[in-house]
Coordinates of C-alpha atoms in Angstrom, one line a residue:
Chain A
X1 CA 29.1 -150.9 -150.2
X2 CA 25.7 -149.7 -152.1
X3 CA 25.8 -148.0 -154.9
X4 CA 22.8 -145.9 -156.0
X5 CA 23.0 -146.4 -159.6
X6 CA 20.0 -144.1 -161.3
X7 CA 19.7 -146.2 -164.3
X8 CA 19.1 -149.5 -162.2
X9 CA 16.2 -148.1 -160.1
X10 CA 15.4 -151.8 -159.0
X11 CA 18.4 -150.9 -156.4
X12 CA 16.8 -148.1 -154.5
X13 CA 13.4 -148.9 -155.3
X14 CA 10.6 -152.3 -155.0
X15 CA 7.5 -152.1 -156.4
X16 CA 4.9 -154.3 -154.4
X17 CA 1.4 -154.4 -153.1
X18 CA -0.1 -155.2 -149.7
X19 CA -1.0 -158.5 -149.2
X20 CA -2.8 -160.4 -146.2
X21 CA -2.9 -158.2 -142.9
X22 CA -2.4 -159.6 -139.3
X23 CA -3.1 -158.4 -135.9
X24 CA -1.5 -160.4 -133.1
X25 CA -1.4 -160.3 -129.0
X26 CA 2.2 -160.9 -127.9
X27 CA 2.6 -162.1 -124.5
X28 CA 4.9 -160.8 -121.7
X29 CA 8.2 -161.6 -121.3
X30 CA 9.0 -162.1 -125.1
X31 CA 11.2 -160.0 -127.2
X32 CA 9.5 -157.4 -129.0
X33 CA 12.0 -157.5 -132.4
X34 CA 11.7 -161.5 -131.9
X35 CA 8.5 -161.4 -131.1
X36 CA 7.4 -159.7 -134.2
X37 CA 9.5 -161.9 -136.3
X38 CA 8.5 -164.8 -135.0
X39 CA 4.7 -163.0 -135.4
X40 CA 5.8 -163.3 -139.1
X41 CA 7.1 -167.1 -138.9
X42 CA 3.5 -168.1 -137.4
X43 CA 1.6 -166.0 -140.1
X44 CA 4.0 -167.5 -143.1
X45 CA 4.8 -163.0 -144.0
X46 CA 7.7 -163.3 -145.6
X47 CA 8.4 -159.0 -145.6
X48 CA 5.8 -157.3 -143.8
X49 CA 5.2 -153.4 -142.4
X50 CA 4.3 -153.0 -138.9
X51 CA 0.6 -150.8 -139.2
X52 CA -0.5 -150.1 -136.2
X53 CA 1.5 -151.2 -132.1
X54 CA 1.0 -150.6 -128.9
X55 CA 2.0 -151.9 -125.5
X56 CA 4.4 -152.0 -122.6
X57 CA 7.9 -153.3 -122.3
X58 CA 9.3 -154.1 -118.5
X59 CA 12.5 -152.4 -120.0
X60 CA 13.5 -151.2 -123.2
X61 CA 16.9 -150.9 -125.0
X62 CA 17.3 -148.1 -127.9
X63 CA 20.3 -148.2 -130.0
X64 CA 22.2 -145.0 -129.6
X65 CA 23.7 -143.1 -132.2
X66 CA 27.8 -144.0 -131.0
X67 CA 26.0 -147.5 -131.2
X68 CA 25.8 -147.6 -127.4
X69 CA 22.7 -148.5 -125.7
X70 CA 20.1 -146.3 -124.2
X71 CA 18.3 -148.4 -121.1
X72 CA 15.1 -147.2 -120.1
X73 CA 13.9 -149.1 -116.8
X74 CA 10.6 -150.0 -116.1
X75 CA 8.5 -151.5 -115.3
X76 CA 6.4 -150.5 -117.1
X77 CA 8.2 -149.1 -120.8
X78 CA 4.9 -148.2 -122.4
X79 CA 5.5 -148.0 -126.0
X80 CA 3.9 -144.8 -127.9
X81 CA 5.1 -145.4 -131.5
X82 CA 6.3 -147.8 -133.6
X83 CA 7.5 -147.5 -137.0
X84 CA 9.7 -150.6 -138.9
X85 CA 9.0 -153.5 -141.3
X86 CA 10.2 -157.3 -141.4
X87 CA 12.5 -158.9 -144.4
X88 CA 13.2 -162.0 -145.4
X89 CA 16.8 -162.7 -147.0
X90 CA 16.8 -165.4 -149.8
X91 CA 17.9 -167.9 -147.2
X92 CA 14.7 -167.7 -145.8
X93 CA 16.2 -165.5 -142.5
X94 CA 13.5 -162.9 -141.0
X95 CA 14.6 -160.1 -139.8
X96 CA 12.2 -157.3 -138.3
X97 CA 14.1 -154.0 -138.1
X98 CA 11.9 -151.3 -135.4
X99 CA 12.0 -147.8 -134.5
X100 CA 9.9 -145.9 -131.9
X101 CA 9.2 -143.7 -128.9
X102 CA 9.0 -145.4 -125.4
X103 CA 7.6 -143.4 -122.3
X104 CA 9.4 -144.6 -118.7
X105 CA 6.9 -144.7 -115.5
X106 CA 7.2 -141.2 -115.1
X107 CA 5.6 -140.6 -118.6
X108 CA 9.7 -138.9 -119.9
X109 CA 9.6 -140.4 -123.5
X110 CA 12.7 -142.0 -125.9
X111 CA 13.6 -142.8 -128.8
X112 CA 15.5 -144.8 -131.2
X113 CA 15.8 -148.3 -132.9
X114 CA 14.8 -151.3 -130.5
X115 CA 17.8 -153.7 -129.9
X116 CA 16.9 -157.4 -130.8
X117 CA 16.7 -159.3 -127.7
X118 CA 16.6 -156.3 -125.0
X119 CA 13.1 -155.6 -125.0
X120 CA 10.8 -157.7 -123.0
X121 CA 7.2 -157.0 -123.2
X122 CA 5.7 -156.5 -119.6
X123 CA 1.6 -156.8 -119.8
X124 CA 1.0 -157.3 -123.4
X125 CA 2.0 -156.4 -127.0
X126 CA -0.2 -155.4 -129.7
X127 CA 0.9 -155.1 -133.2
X128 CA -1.0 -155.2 -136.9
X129 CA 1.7 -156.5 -139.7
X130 CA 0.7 -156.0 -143.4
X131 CA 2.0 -158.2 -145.6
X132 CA 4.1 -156.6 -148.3
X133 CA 4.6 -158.4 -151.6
X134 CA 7.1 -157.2 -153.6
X135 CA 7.0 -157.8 -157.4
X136 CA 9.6 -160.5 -158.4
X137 CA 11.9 -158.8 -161.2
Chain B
X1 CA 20.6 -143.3 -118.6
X2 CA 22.9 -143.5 -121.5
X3 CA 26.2 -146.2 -121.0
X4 CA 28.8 -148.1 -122.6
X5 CA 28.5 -151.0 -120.0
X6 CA 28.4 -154.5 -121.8
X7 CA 25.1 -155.6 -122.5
X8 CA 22.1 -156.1 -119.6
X9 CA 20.1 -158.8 -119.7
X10 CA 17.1 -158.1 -120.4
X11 CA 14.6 -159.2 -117.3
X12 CA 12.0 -161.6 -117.0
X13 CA 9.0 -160.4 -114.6
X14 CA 7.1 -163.0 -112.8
X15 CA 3.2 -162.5 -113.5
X16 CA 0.5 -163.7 -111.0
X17 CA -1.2 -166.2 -112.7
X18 CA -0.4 -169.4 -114.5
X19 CA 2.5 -169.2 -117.5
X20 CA 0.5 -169.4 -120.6
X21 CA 2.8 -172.2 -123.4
X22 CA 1.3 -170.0 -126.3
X23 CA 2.8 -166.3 -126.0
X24 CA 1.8 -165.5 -129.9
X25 CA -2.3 -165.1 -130.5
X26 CA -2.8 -164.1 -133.9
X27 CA -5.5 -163.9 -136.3
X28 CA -5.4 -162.6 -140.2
X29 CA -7.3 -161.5 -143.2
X30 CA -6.6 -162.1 -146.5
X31 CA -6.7 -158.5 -146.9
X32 CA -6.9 -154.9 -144.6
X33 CA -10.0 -152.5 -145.0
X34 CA -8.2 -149.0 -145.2
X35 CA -10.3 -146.0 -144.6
X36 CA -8.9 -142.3 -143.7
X37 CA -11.1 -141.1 -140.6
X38 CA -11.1 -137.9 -139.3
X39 CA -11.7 -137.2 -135.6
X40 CA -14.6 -134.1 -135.4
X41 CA -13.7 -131.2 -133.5
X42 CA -14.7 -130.9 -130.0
X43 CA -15.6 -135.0 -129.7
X44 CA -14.1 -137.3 -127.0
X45 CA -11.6 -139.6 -128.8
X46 CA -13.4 -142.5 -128.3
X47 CA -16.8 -140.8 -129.3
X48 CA -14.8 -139.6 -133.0
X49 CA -13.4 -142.9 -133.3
X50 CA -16.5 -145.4 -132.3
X51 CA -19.2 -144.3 -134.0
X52 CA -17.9 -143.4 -137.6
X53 CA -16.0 -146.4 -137.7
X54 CA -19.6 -148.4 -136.2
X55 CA -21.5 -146.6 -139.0
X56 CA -19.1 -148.4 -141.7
X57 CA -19.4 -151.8 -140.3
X58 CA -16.2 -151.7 -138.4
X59 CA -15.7 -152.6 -134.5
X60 CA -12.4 -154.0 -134.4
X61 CA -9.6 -152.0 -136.1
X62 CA -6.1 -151.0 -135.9
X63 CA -5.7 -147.4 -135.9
X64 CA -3.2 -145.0 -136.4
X65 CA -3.5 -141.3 -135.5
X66 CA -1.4 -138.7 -137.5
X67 CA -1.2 -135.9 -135.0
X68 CA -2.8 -132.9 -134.3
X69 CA -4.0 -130.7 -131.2
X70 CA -6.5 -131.7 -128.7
X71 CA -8.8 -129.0 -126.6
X72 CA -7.4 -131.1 -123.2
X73 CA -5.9 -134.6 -122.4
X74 CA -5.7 -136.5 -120.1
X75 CA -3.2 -140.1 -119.2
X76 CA -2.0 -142.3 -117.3
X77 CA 1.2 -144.4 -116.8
X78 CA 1.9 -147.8 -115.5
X79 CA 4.6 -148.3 -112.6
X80 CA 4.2 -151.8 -110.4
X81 CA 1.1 -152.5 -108.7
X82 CA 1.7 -151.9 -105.1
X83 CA -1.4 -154.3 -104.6
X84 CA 0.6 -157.2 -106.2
X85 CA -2.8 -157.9 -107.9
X86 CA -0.8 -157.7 -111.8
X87 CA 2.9 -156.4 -112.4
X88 CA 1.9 -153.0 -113.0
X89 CA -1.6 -150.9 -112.8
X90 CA -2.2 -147.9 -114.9
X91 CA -1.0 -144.3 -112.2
X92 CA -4.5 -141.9 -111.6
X93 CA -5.1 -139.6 -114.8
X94 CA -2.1 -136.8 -115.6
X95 CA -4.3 -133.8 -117.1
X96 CA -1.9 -133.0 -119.9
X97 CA -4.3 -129.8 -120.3
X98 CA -4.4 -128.2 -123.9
X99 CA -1.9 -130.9 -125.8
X100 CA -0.3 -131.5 -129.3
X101 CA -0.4 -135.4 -129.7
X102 CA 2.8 -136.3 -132.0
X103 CA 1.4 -140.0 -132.9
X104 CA -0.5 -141.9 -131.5
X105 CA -2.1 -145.6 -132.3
X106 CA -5.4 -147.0 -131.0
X107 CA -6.5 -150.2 -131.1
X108 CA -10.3 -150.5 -131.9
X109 CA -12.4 -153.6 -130.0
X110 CA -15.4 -155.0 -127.8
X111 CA -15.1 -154.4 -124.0
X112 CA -15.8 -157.3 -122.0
X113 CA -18.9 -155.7 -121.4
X114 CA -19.8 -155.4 -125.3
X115 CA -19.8 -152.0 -125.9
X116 CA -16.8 -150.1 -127.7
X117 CA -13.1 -150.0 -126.6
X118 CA -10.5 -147.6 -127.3
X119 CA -6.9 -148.6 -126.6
X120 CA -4.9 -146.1 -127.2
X121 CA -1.2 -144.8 -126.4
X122 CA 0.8 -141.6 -127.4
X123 CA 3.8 -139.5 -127.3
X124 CA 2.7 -135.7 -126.5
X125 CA 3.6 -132.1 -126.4
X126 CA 1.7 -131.4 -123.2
X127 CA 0.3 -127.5 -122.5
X128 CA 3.4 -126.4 -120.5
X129 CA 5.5 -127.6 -123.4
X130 CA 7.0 -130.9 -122.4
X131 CA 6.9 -134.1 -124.2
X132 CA 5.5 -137.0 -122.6
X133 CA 3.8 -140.2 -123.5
X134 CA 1.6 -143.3 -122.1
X135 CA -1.8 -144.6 -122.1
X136 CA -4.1 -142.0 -123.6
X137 CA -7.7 -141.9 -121.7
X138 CA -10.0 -141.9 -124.8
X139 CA -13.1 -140.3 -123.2
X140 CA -10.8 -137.3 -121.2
X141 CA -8.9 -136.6 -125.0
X142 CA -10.9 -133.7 -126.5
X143 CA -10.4 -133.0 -130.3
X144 CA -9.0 -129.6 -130.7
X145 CA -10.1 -127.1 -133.5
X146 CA -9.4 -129.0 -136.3
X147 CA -10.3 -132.2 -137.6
X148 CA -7.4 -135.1 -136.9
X149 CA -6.8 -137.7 -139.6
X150 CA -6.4 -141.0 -138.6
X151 CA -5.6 -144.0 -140.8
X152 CA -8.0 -147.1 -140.0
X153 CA -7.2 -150.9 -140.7
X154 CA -10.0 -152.7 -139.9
X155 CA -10.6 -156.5 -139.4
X156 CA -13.1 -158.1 -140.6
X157 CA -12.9 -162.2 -141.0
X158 CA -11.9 -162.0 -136.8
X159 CA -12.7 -159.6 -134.2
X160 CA -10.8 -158.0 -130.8
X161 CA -12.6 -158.8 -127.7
X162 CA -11.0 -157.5 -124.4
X163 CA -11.2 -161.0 -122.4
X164 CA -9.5 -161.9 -119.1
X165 CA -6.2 -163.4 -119.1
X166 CA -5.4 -165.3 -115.9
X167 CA -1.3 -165.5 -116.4
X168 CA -1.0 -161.5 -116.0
X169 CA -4.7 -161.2 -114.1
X170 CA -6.0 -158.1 -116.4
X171 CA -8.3 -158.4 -119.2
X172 CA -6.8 -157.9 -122.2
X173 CA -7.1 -156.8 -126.4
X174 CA -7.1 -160.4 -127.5
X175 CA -8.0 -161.7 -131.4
X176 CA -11.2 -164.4 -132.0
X177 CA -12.3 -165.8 -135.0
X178 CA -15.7 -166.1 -134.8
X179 CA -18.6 -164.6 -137.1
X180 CA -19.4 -161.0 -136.5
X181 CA -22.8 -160.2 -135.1
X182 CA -24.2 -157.2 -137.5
X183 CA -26.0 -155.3 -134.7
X184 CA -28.8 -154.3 -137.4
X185 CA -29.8 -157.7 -136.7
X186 CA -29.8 -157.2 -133.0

């Protein structure tokens, strides 16, 4: 459990800066979450922000809010917004964690947070990470 | 569409051409160029978005727009290619008519024929109210009334050419280092 103590506001909040920026074409077939953490692997981005994505799935998996899956079937999943960012635990683990709208084939969209591993890209993937350097306390 | 079956596995298509052994093609700066664009009033998309952006040096960018109305609209979407030419092929263009986009990103690069490209995909609020999303055609998306802002990140130590890619048989957005040609030296 996480406690929100006020006078420790190095809990709740990180100071940082951006650091290097990345674009990358991710080819069908991978995982979108492992695709992007791997993305951060290649690029040696320890925590990143995902700027700017765009691309289709074959079929996408949201996470539900009962923690059920939502499967959207494709082909094609286009995928029409992407929020998230990528974090590295001290062990050195990545971890991307994304949100977004998908739009099925007959242009119906959905939401929610992708499930690692259920998302396969179909065409292509496009995605800009910026680095994000957090100040070291 | 929602269920509480264990987990599918997620499928693997089969694409027409050879599998490429690299699936990640990345390039990087040491650092983005931000600028806040707006999109003029009564422009295409690709018009408010090329030229600005050409006019500050940039023709390769990461884009992503904030929201805001648009006069009319057009997209498509992408079910499988009854040709068997590629997986999928973008449908004919859905007039979305007078339309709210909710966010959208566009990817900024060089056709293969070297002028501008616009990638761009969206989630809507079409004219008769429903929400939608897909493949945004940049020249058929006319800026509403107001100005749209758009956040740019754009590249500048590599650029993003759209270049065939033989295992899915489409040209694609794909990242090269090379040196920029400044076309005032053209």
């Amino acid at each position: 459990m996480t406690l929100l103590m006020p006078e420790q506001p190095g809990a709740v909040v990180e100071s940082g800066r951006m650091g290097r920026v990345a674009y990358a074409r991710i080819g069908p077939n991978e995982d979108l979450v492992r695709g992007i953490e791997k993305l951060c692997l290649a690029e040696g981005f320890e925590n990143a922000f995902v700027r700017g994505a765009l691309g289709s799935l074959v079929d996408a998996c949201l996470q539900a809010n009962d923690g059920s899956e939502i499967h959207v079937a494709g082909p094609a999943v286009e995928i029409v917004s992407l929020a998230g960012e990528v974090r590295s635990s001290p062990a050195g683990e990545v971890e991307a964690s994304l949100s977004g709208v998908v739009a099925d084939p007959q242009g119906r969209i959905h939401g929610g947070p992708f499930v690692p591993g259920g998302n396969p890209i179909c065409m292509t993937f496009e995605v800009t990470l910026e680095e994000w350097l957090p100040e070291r306390g | 569409m929602h269920q509480n079956l264990p987990r599918q596995r997620a499928r693997i298509l089969r694409h027409p051409g050879r599998f490429n052994p690299v699936r990640i093609h990345s390039e990087r700066d040491m650092q983005g160029r931000h600028l806040r664009l707006s999109l003029a009033p009564g422009l295409s998309l690709h018009e408010a978005m090329v030229a600005p952006l050409r006019a500050a040096g940039i023709t390769s960018a990461s884009t992503t727009i904030l929201g805001g109305a648009f006069a009319r609209l057009s997209y498509c979407v992408a079910p499988p290619d009854p040709s068997g030419k590629a997986v999928i092929a973008y449908s004919a263009p859905i007039d979305a008519g007078e339309t709210y986009m909710i966010f959208g990103n566009a990817t900024l690069g060089v056709a293969a024929d070297g002028g501008p490209l616009v990638h761009c995909h969206a989630a809507i609020r079409c004219a008769d109210g429903r929400f939608r999303g897909g493949h945004i055609l940049p020249d058929r998306a006319i800026v509403g009334d107001r100005p749209i802002s758009v956040l740019v990140t754009g590249f500048e130590g590599f650029s993003l050419r759209q270049s065939f890619d033989p295992e899915t048989n489409i040209p694609l957005l794909q990242p090269f280092r090379e040196i920029k040609n400044d076309p005032a030296d053209a």
